Amino acid sequence: MGPKQVVNEVITSSTICPEEKASIDVNECDTYPPWCRTIHQIRSSIRRISRSVPEQAPLYAALFFSLVAVTLSVRTHLSTRFVSLEEPFRVSPFFKDVGYIGLSTWELCSIKQDALDAILAGEIIKNEMVPSDSPPTIGRTATDVPSNVTFQHSLDYFNEPVQDDVLAPGVFPYNDDDRYSSELLKDDYWHCHNIHMSSANVGDDKLWDISRVFFMLGTIMGMTSTVLLIALIVRRGQDAKSRWLRGKLRRYKRNAKTQSVVLQQLEEGEKILFENNWRMLDTDYRGYRSISICFLVSYLMQSLTLLFFDSDICRKQVCLMATSAQGLLVASLLWVMSSLLILSMMKKIMRNREEVRRFKNMGRKKNVSMQNIQSNDTDTENIIFGITHARENITNDLHDTEMGNCTDAGNSLLSVTYDTKSFESEITDCSSDSSGCYDEVTLQQN
């Protein structure tokens, strides 16, 4: 608390009677409705929290959001559940029906060889009662399977998935019959593996291919922006530390020459200034705008990935959003939040730059040598002591007059006791370059 704040507090408290103090402390918000007081309390709480949070916190929050967005993007690329199909399609009788497809990866489940051998050997009986117009049931008896039928027939059909009407001469089931669909077989009979879809696999579905390209561009742009943000945070930290060390060296030199009490107090608070008040150390906002634009481009690219829902496969099979598509939407929102946080940090740094410039201008206009500070410190203490003593006399006189008119008694005693002097204290921090600041006090007495 500076001398000016002390004098203002003394004068204000001396001119308010006890009844007025009680009314201000207790019944200040009685005239407001309850909802208005609640809003004021919430706003004051938010302000207290914002003061306790370091100014560089938006950068770390933006970095956290960008890392989460990168993780979700990679998960979307590797996932096989980007969308779910209301109408699953069948690749082949020996493949399980596909109900989920990924943006770049599919999961296809083929029947195991052991399960197929068991079906051919008649060890698996699915239904004993089969209509005459339906295909023969698997393995009603082992003797029903002709001796000349081998597993090669199934391999031939496996290699020719287009032929879905005949598997072998009227012996083996085909997957188009509902009674022999993949849902009737246990999961143990299937072997699942992932297939990466390329442009050649997609075929003539242009929107699918375009959505994949937009997704890859957005993911690469987001990863690059995250790396640039990490480099920016590291470089800003090193720059702030070097500025703090240079300012500390200059203060040591000044302290050795002047032995000023003010400089000693500032030297004790240097560490707190570096850790909690980065505002006066960081005035360079270069790089923030470009990284913010990169995050917005990542959001735009990944949003265009949703063109996948207009592709041919989604029009035919009716696609619905699955877990990976929802994660992609969350990642897009996180890119936007990271961009806004970086812009808010850039706005703070620009405000700090204006404050430093204003302090320099004030220092040039009101440049007083440090030797005048020691000569004026004694006068300042005498003024504060005199006003404090006058306040005690006013309080004693109020009790003697049995709580009379507070204003008249205060004015009468102030005219008799001490003639207070008004002064103005301004602390400016100036230096020859833009990296550090010096503290100078200008005292004007009237």
XYZ file of C-alpha atoms in Angstrom:
446
model
C 0.000 0.000 0.000
C 1.508 3.322 -1.018
C 1.478 6.612 0.913
C -1.409 7.990 -1.132
C -3.621 5.018 -0.325
C -2.795 5.322 3.390
C -3.711 9.018 3.488
C -6.946 8.433 1.559
C -7.951 5.673 3.968
C -7.216 7.843 7.003
C -9.156 10.849 5.680
C -12.141 8.749 4.549
C -12.435 6.847 7.813
C -12.066 10.024 9.877
C -15.004 11.799 8.229
C -17.527 8.950 8.643
C -19.369 8.591 11.907
C -19.896 5.149 13.534
C -23.550 4.927 12.444
C -22.623 5.528 8.810
C -19.839 2.930 8.973
C -22.232 0.311 10.268
C -24.793 1.109 7.585
C -22.193 0.850 4.822
C -20.681 -2.424 6.075
C -23.911 -4.258 6.848
C -26.772 -2.787 4.840
C -24.963 -1.874 1.628
C -26.926 -4.354 -0.545
C -30.289 -4.196 1.225
C -31.748 -1.946 -1.457
C -31.053 -4.494 -4.220
C -33.336 -7.461 -4.971
C -32.056 -10.952 -4.064
C -31.337 -11.993 -7.635
C -29.282 -8.854 -8.180
C -27.220 -9.515 -5.061
C -26.616 -13.077 -6.232
C -25.326 -11.823 -9.570
C -23.007 -9.367 -7.810
C -21.656 -12.111 -5.560
C -20.986 -14.406 -8.513
C -19.266 -11.615 -10.401
C -17.063 -10.734 -7.436
C -16.138 -14.396 -6.990
C -15.150 -14.683 -10.640
C -13.016 -11.562 -10.326
C -11.227 -12.921 -7.265
C -10.522 -16.194 -9.046
C -9.280 -14.410 -12.173
C -6.873 -12.330 -10.091
C -5.400 -15.420 -8.444
C -4.868 -17.228 -11.772
C -1.603 -16.368 -13.580
C -1.934 -14.456 -16.813
C -0.267 -17.187 -18.848
C -2.998 -19.688 -17.848
C -4.895 -19.308 -21.186
C -1.840 -20.590 -23.034
C -1.684 -23.746 -20.933
C -5.435 -24.261 -21.303
C -5.140 -23.904 -25.089
C -2.295 -26.424 -25.097
C -4.362 -28.903 -23.087
C -7.368 -28.566 -25.400
C -5.209 -28.963 -28.498
C -3.582 -32.131 -27.142
C -7.012 -33.606 -26.414
C -8.148 -32.689 -29.941
C -5.089 -34.370 -31.462
C -5.797 -37.511 -29.433
C -9.407 -37.619 -30.605
C -8.348 -37.086 -34.219
C -5.878 -39.973 -34.121
C -8.501 -42.152 -32.484
C -10.957 -41.270 -35.255
C -8.414 -42.232 -37.891
C -7.777 -45.645 -36.327
C -11.348 -46.386 -35.305
C -13.610 -48.770 -37.212
C -16.791 -47.229 -35.781
C -17.078 -43.836 -37.412
C -20.684 -44.455 -38.460
C -23.202 -47.212 -37.906
C -25.346 -48.598 -40.715
C -29.059 -49.046 -40.277
C -28.996 -51.546 -43.129
C -25.851 -53.690 -42.804
C -24.547 -55.012 -46.073
C -23.098 -58.419 -46.793
C -19.758 -58.801 -48.438
C -19.860 -62.584 -48.849
C -21.399 -65.664 -47.217
C -18.107 -66.217 -45.454
C -17.944 -62.659 -44.095
C -19.934 -61.316 -41.200
C -22.434 -58.586 -41.973
C -20.828 -55.146 -41.727
C -22.727 -52.893 -39.306
C -20.018 -50.299 -38.550
C -17.556 -48.664 -40.901
C -14.670 -46.335 -40.193
C -13.497 -43.288 -42.038
C -10.259 -44.946 -43.102
C -10.433 -48.406 -41.528
C -12.964 -51.215 -41.770
C -13.364 -54.281 -39.609
C -14.184 -57.427 -41.590
C -14.881 -60.734 -39.871
C -14.435 -63.923 -41.905
C -15.457 -67.398 -40.813
C -12.708 -69.487 -39.292
C -11.426 -72.548 -41.080
C -12.170 -74.805 -38.128
C -15.752 -73.591 -38.005
C -16.143 -74.095 -41.738
C -14.737 -77.624 -41.525
C -17.187 -78.368 -38.724
C -20.043 -77.088 -40.864
C -18.952 -79.207 -43.813
C -18.514 -82.263 -41.612
C -22.054 -81.939 -40.283
C -21.070 -81.213 -36.698
C -23.151 -78.014 -36.630
C -26.904 -78.538 -37.063
C -28.784 -75.278 -37.387
C -32.314 -76.418 -38.170
C -33.909 -79.804 -38.710
C -37.064 -78.576 -40.410
C -36.309 -76.857 -43.688
C -38.891 -76.098 -46.400
C -38.369 -77.738 -49.741
C -37.691 -74.449 -51.525
C -34.891 -73.519 -49.103
C -31.277 -74.573 -49.420
C -30.322 -77.800 -47.694
C -29.523 -77.497 -44.012
C -25.953 -77.708 -42.907
C -24.876 -81.140 -41.799
C -28.189 -82.849 -41.198
C -26.077 -85.994 -41.202
C -22.497 -86.481 -42.057
C -23.413 -88.796 -44.912
C -25.453 -86.101 -46.662
C -22.264 -84.316 -47.661
C -20.888 -85.755 -50.898
C -17.440 -87.263 -50.684
C -16.146 -85.205 -53.597
C -16.900 -81.890 -51.816
C -13.825 -80.467 -50.110
C -12.832 -77.199 -48.524
C -11.602 -76.047 -51.917
C -15.200 -75.304 -52.880
C -15.469 -72.808 -50.052
C -12.172 -71.230 -51.015
C -13.382 -70.866 -54.582
C -16.456 -69.078 -53.365
C -14.389 -67.015 -50.941
C -12.371 -65.751 -53.877
C -15.554 -65.030 -55.862
C -17.819 -63.098 -53.470
C -19.992 -61.954 -56.376
C -21.508 -65.319 -56.817
C -23.856 -65.510 -53.937
C -26.368 -67.946 -55.259
C -24.420 -71.218 -55.520
C -21.716 -72.338 -53.141
C -21.561 -76.010 -53.991
C -23.980 -78.387 -55.705
C -26.918 -77.798 -53.388
C -25.106 -78.769 -50.210
C -23.685 -75.675 -48.509
C -25.732 -72.755 -47.152
C -25.423 -69.254 -48.410
C -25.530 -66.164 -46.329
C -28.450 -64.554 -48.156
C -30.880 -66.866 -46.390
C -31.959 -65.318 -43.083
C -31.785 -68.641 -41.293
C -28.096 -68.899 -42.127
C -27.147 -65.278 -41.506
C -24.101 -64.321 -39.487
C -26.173 -63.493 -36.398
C -26.994 -67.193 -35.928
C -23.329 -68.158 -35.614
C -21.368 -67.576 -32.445
C -18.543 -65.069 -32.257
C -16.084 -67.910 -31.808
C -16.654 -68.922 -35.431
C -15.428 -65.572 -36.811
C -11.953 -64.123 -37.231
C -11.922 -60.295 -37.412
C -9.181 -58.132 -38.908
C -8.884 -54.466 -39.881
C -8.546 -53.317 -43.481
C -7.207 -49.866 -44.331
C -9.298 -48.182 -47.001
C -7.426 -46.255 -49.675
C -8.642 -44.232 -52.640
C -8.475 -47.334 -54.824
C -10.761 -49.241 -52.436
C -13.268 -46.419 -52.222
C -13.854 -46.450 -55.964
C -16.187 -43.876 -57.483
C -17.442 -42.489 -54.176
C -15.944 -39.005 -54.512
C -17.428 -37.506 -51.355
C -15.970 -40.289 -49.252
C -12.540 -39.655 -50.734
C -12.873 -35.867 -50.309
C -13.936 -36.204 -46.659
C -10.893 -38.375 -45.963
C -8.614 -35.751 -47.525
C -10.161 -32.941 -45.439
C -9.796 -35.019 -42.295
C -6.108 -35.691 -42.923
C -5.404 -32.015 -43.694
C -7.199 -30.856 -40.539
C -5.369 -33.380 -38.368
C -1.955 -32.461 -39.789
C -2.688 -28.748 -39.364
C -3.800 -29.297 -35.762
C -0.675 -31.285 -34.897
C 1.545 -28.606 -36.438
C -0.257 -25.851 -34.525
C 0.138 -27.764 -31.263
C 3.887 -28.138 -31.814
C 4.176 -24.417 -32.605
C 2.225 -23.564 -29.452
C 4.583 -25.668 -27.323
C 7.588 -23.928 -28.892
C 5.977 -20.530 -28.271
C 5.359 -21.286 -24.591
C 8.949 -22.470 -24.094
C 10.394 -19.441 -25.863
C 8.200 -17.002 -23.923
C 9.293 -18.597 -20.653
C 12.960 -18.263 -21.534
C 12.467 -14.664 -22.631
C 10.627 -13.783 -19.416
C 13.382 -15.336 -17.316
C 16.116 -13.436 -19.166
C 14.228 -10.147 -18.719
C 13.818 -10.836 -15.037
C 17.542 -11.516 -14.647
C 18.474 -8.329 -16.506
C 16.107 -6.279 -14.363
C 17.494 -7.873 -11.218
C 21.049 -6.970 -12.231
C 20.078 -3.347 -12.864
C 18.311 -3.127 -9.503
C 21.371 -4.461 -7.718
C 23.482 -1.766 -9.340
C 21.029 0.972 -8.385
C 20.694 -0.375 -4.869
C 24.450 -0.308 -4.400
C 24.526 3.381 -5.349
C 21.447 4.759 -3.621
C 20.745 2.272 -0.766
C 17.077 3.104 -1.154
C 14.425 1.388 0.949
C 12.009 1.408 -1.967
C 14.415 -0.564 -4.125
C 14.991 -3.094 -1.362
C 11.257 -3.736 -1.116
C 10.986 -4.146 -4.861
C 13.896 -6.560 -4.813
C 12.100 -8.776 -2.290
C 9.059 -9.006 -4.562
C 10.981 -9.841 -7.720
C 10.369 -13.572 -7.473
C 6.633 -13.089 -6.945
C 6.596 -10.714 -9.899
C 8.201 -13.336 -12.125
C 5.965 -16.222 -11.054
C 2.546 -14.611 -10.674
C 2.687 -11.368 -12.644
C 4.081 -12.090 -16.073
C 2.310 -9.014 -17.369
C 5.243 -6.602 -17.128
C 7.694 -9.134 -18.572
C 5.889 -10.235 -21.745
C 4.993 -7.537 -24.247
C 5.664 -9.475 -27.449
C 2.547 -10.856 -29.117
C 4.197 -12.133 -32.297
C 3.194 -15.660 -33.239
C -0.101 -15.746 -31.362
C -2.246 -14.637 -34.292
C -0.742 -17.150 -36.737
C -1.204 -20.090 -34.359
C -4.787 -19.043 -33.699
C -5.480 -18.965 -37.445
C -3.970 -22.450 -37.811
C -6.334 -23.784 -35.158
C -9.299 -22.257 -36.970
C -8.170 -23.871 -40.236
C -8.005 -27.228 -38.440
C -11.571 -26.711 -37.254
C -12.731 -25.873 -40.779
C -11.048 -28.904 -42.347
C -12.322 -31.381 -39.795
C -15.822 -29.942 -40.050
C -15.789 -30.652 -43.791
C -15.096 -34.284 -42.926
C -18.812 -34.632 -42.244
C -19.350 -34.628 -46.012
C -18.953 -38.362 -45.536
C -22.641 -38.514 -44.605
C -23.523 -37.425 -48.160
C -21.490 -40.198 -49.766
C -23.028 -43.006 -51.777
C -22.604 -45.639 -49.103
C -24.401 -43.513 -46.505
C -27.249 -42.798 -48.892
C -27.764 -46.474 -49.572
C -27.129 -47.932 -46.123
C -28.403 -44.951 -43.998
C -25.433 -43.918 -41.817
C -25.751 -42.783 -38.211
C -23.112 -41.082 -36.078
C -21.057 -43.474 -33.965
C -18.440 -42.850 -31.279
C -15.663 -41.726 -33.638
C -17.874 -39.175 -35.402
C -18.915 -37.742 -32.045
C -15.259 -37.554 -31.017
C -14.523 -35.684 -34.246
C -17.153 -33.073 -33.379
C -15.642 -32.623 -29.914
C -12.183 -32.230 -31.456
C -13.490 -29.528 -33.807
C -14.937 -27.579 -30.880
C -11.648 -27.916 -28.985
C -9.776 -26.381 -31.925
C -12.075 -23.353 -31.717
C -11.626 -23.042 -27.945
C -7.837 -23.205 -28.304
C -7.948 -20.456 -30.917
C -10.092 -18.190 -28.717
C -7.830 -18.714 -25.696
C -4.763 -17.755 -27.707
C -6.527 -14.635 -28.989
C -7.450 -13.647 -25.423
C -3.815 -14.062 -24.379
C -2.705 -11.912 -27.306
C -5.200 -9.236 -26.254
C -3.756 -9.204 -22.737
C -0.219 -8.861 -24.057
C -1.258 -5.959 -26.291
C -2.824 -4.297 -23.251
C 0.414 -4.830 -21.323
C 2.343 -3.256 -24.171
C 0.153 -0.158 -24.013
C 0.630 0.092 -20.248
C 4.409 -0.137 -20.550
C 4.338 2.553 -23.229
C 2.200 4.771 -21.012
C 4.565 4.272 -18.074
C 7.512 5.276 -20.246
C 5.761 8.465 -21.353
C 4.945 9.343 -17.748
C 8.559 8.755 -16.798
C 9.848 11.094 -19.484
C 7.491 13.897 -18.416
C 7.983 13.507 -14.660
C 11.589 12.433 -14.360
C 12.799 13.029 -10.812
C 16.174 11.788 -9.594
C 16.264 9.057 -6.974
C 18.091 11.316 -4.520
C 14.910 13.353 -3.929
C 13.067 10.278 -2.656
C 15.042 10.048 0.590
C 14.546 13.746 1.367
C 10.771 13.485 0.838
C 10.222 10.227 2.770
C 10.432 12.078 6.116
C 7.845 14.675 5.057
C 5.478 11.934 3.926
C 5.690 10.143 7.275
C 5.038 13.413 9.152
C 1.915 14.090 7.078
C 0.510 10.618 7.734
C 1.281 10.917 11.466
C -0.440 14.301 11.664
C -3.601 13.072 9.923
C -3.727 9.989 12.154
C -3.425 12.152 15.272
C -6.214 14.406 13.979
C -8.414 11.355 13.476
C -7.919 10.333 17.129
C -8.871 13.819 18.338
C -12.039 13.754 16.209
C -13.067 10.382 17.643
C -12.526 11.547 21.235
C -14.510 14.718 20.634
C -17.392 12.700 19.146
C -17.668 10.656 22.337
C -17.574 13.850 24.453
C -20.415 15.434 22.478
C -22.540 12.252 22.993
C -22.751 11.260 19.326
C -23.730 14.689 18.025
C -23.531 15.901 14.470
C -20.663 13.943 12.983
C -19.925 16.321 10.140
C -19.897 19.549 12.213
C -17.716 18.091 14.926
C -15.263 16.742 12.403
C -15.022 20.066 10.577
C -14.544 22.056 13.777
C -11.809 19.814 15.086
C -10.038 19.613 11.768
C -9.875 23.423 11.673
C -8.311 23.526 15.181
C -5.852 20.641 15.174
C -3.899 19.934 12.048
C -3.803 21.506 8.646
C -3.365 18.427 6.481
C -1.395 18.565 3.338
C -2.611 16.868 0.188
C -0.055 15.158 -1.945
C 0.020 12.828 -4.886
C 2.312 9.817 -5.227
C 2.988 8.319 -8.591
C 5.300 5.412 -9.187
C 6.620 5.086 -12.679
C 8.905 2.464 -14.065
C 11.121 3.604 -16.900
C 14.297 2.551 -18.618
C 16.235 3.374 -21.712
C 15.226 0.163 -23.485
C 11.912 -1.720 -23.731
C 12.894 -4.719 -21.618
C 12.987 -3.418 -18.058
C 11.488 -0.780 -15.826
C 12.756 1.490 -13.064
C 10.686 2.725 -10.152
C 10.615 6.449 -9.504
C 8.436 8.352 -7.092
C 7.182 11.883 -7.731
C 5.946 13.774 -4.709
C 3.999 16.983 -5.163
C 2.973 18.927 -2.078
C 0.415 21.733 -2.076
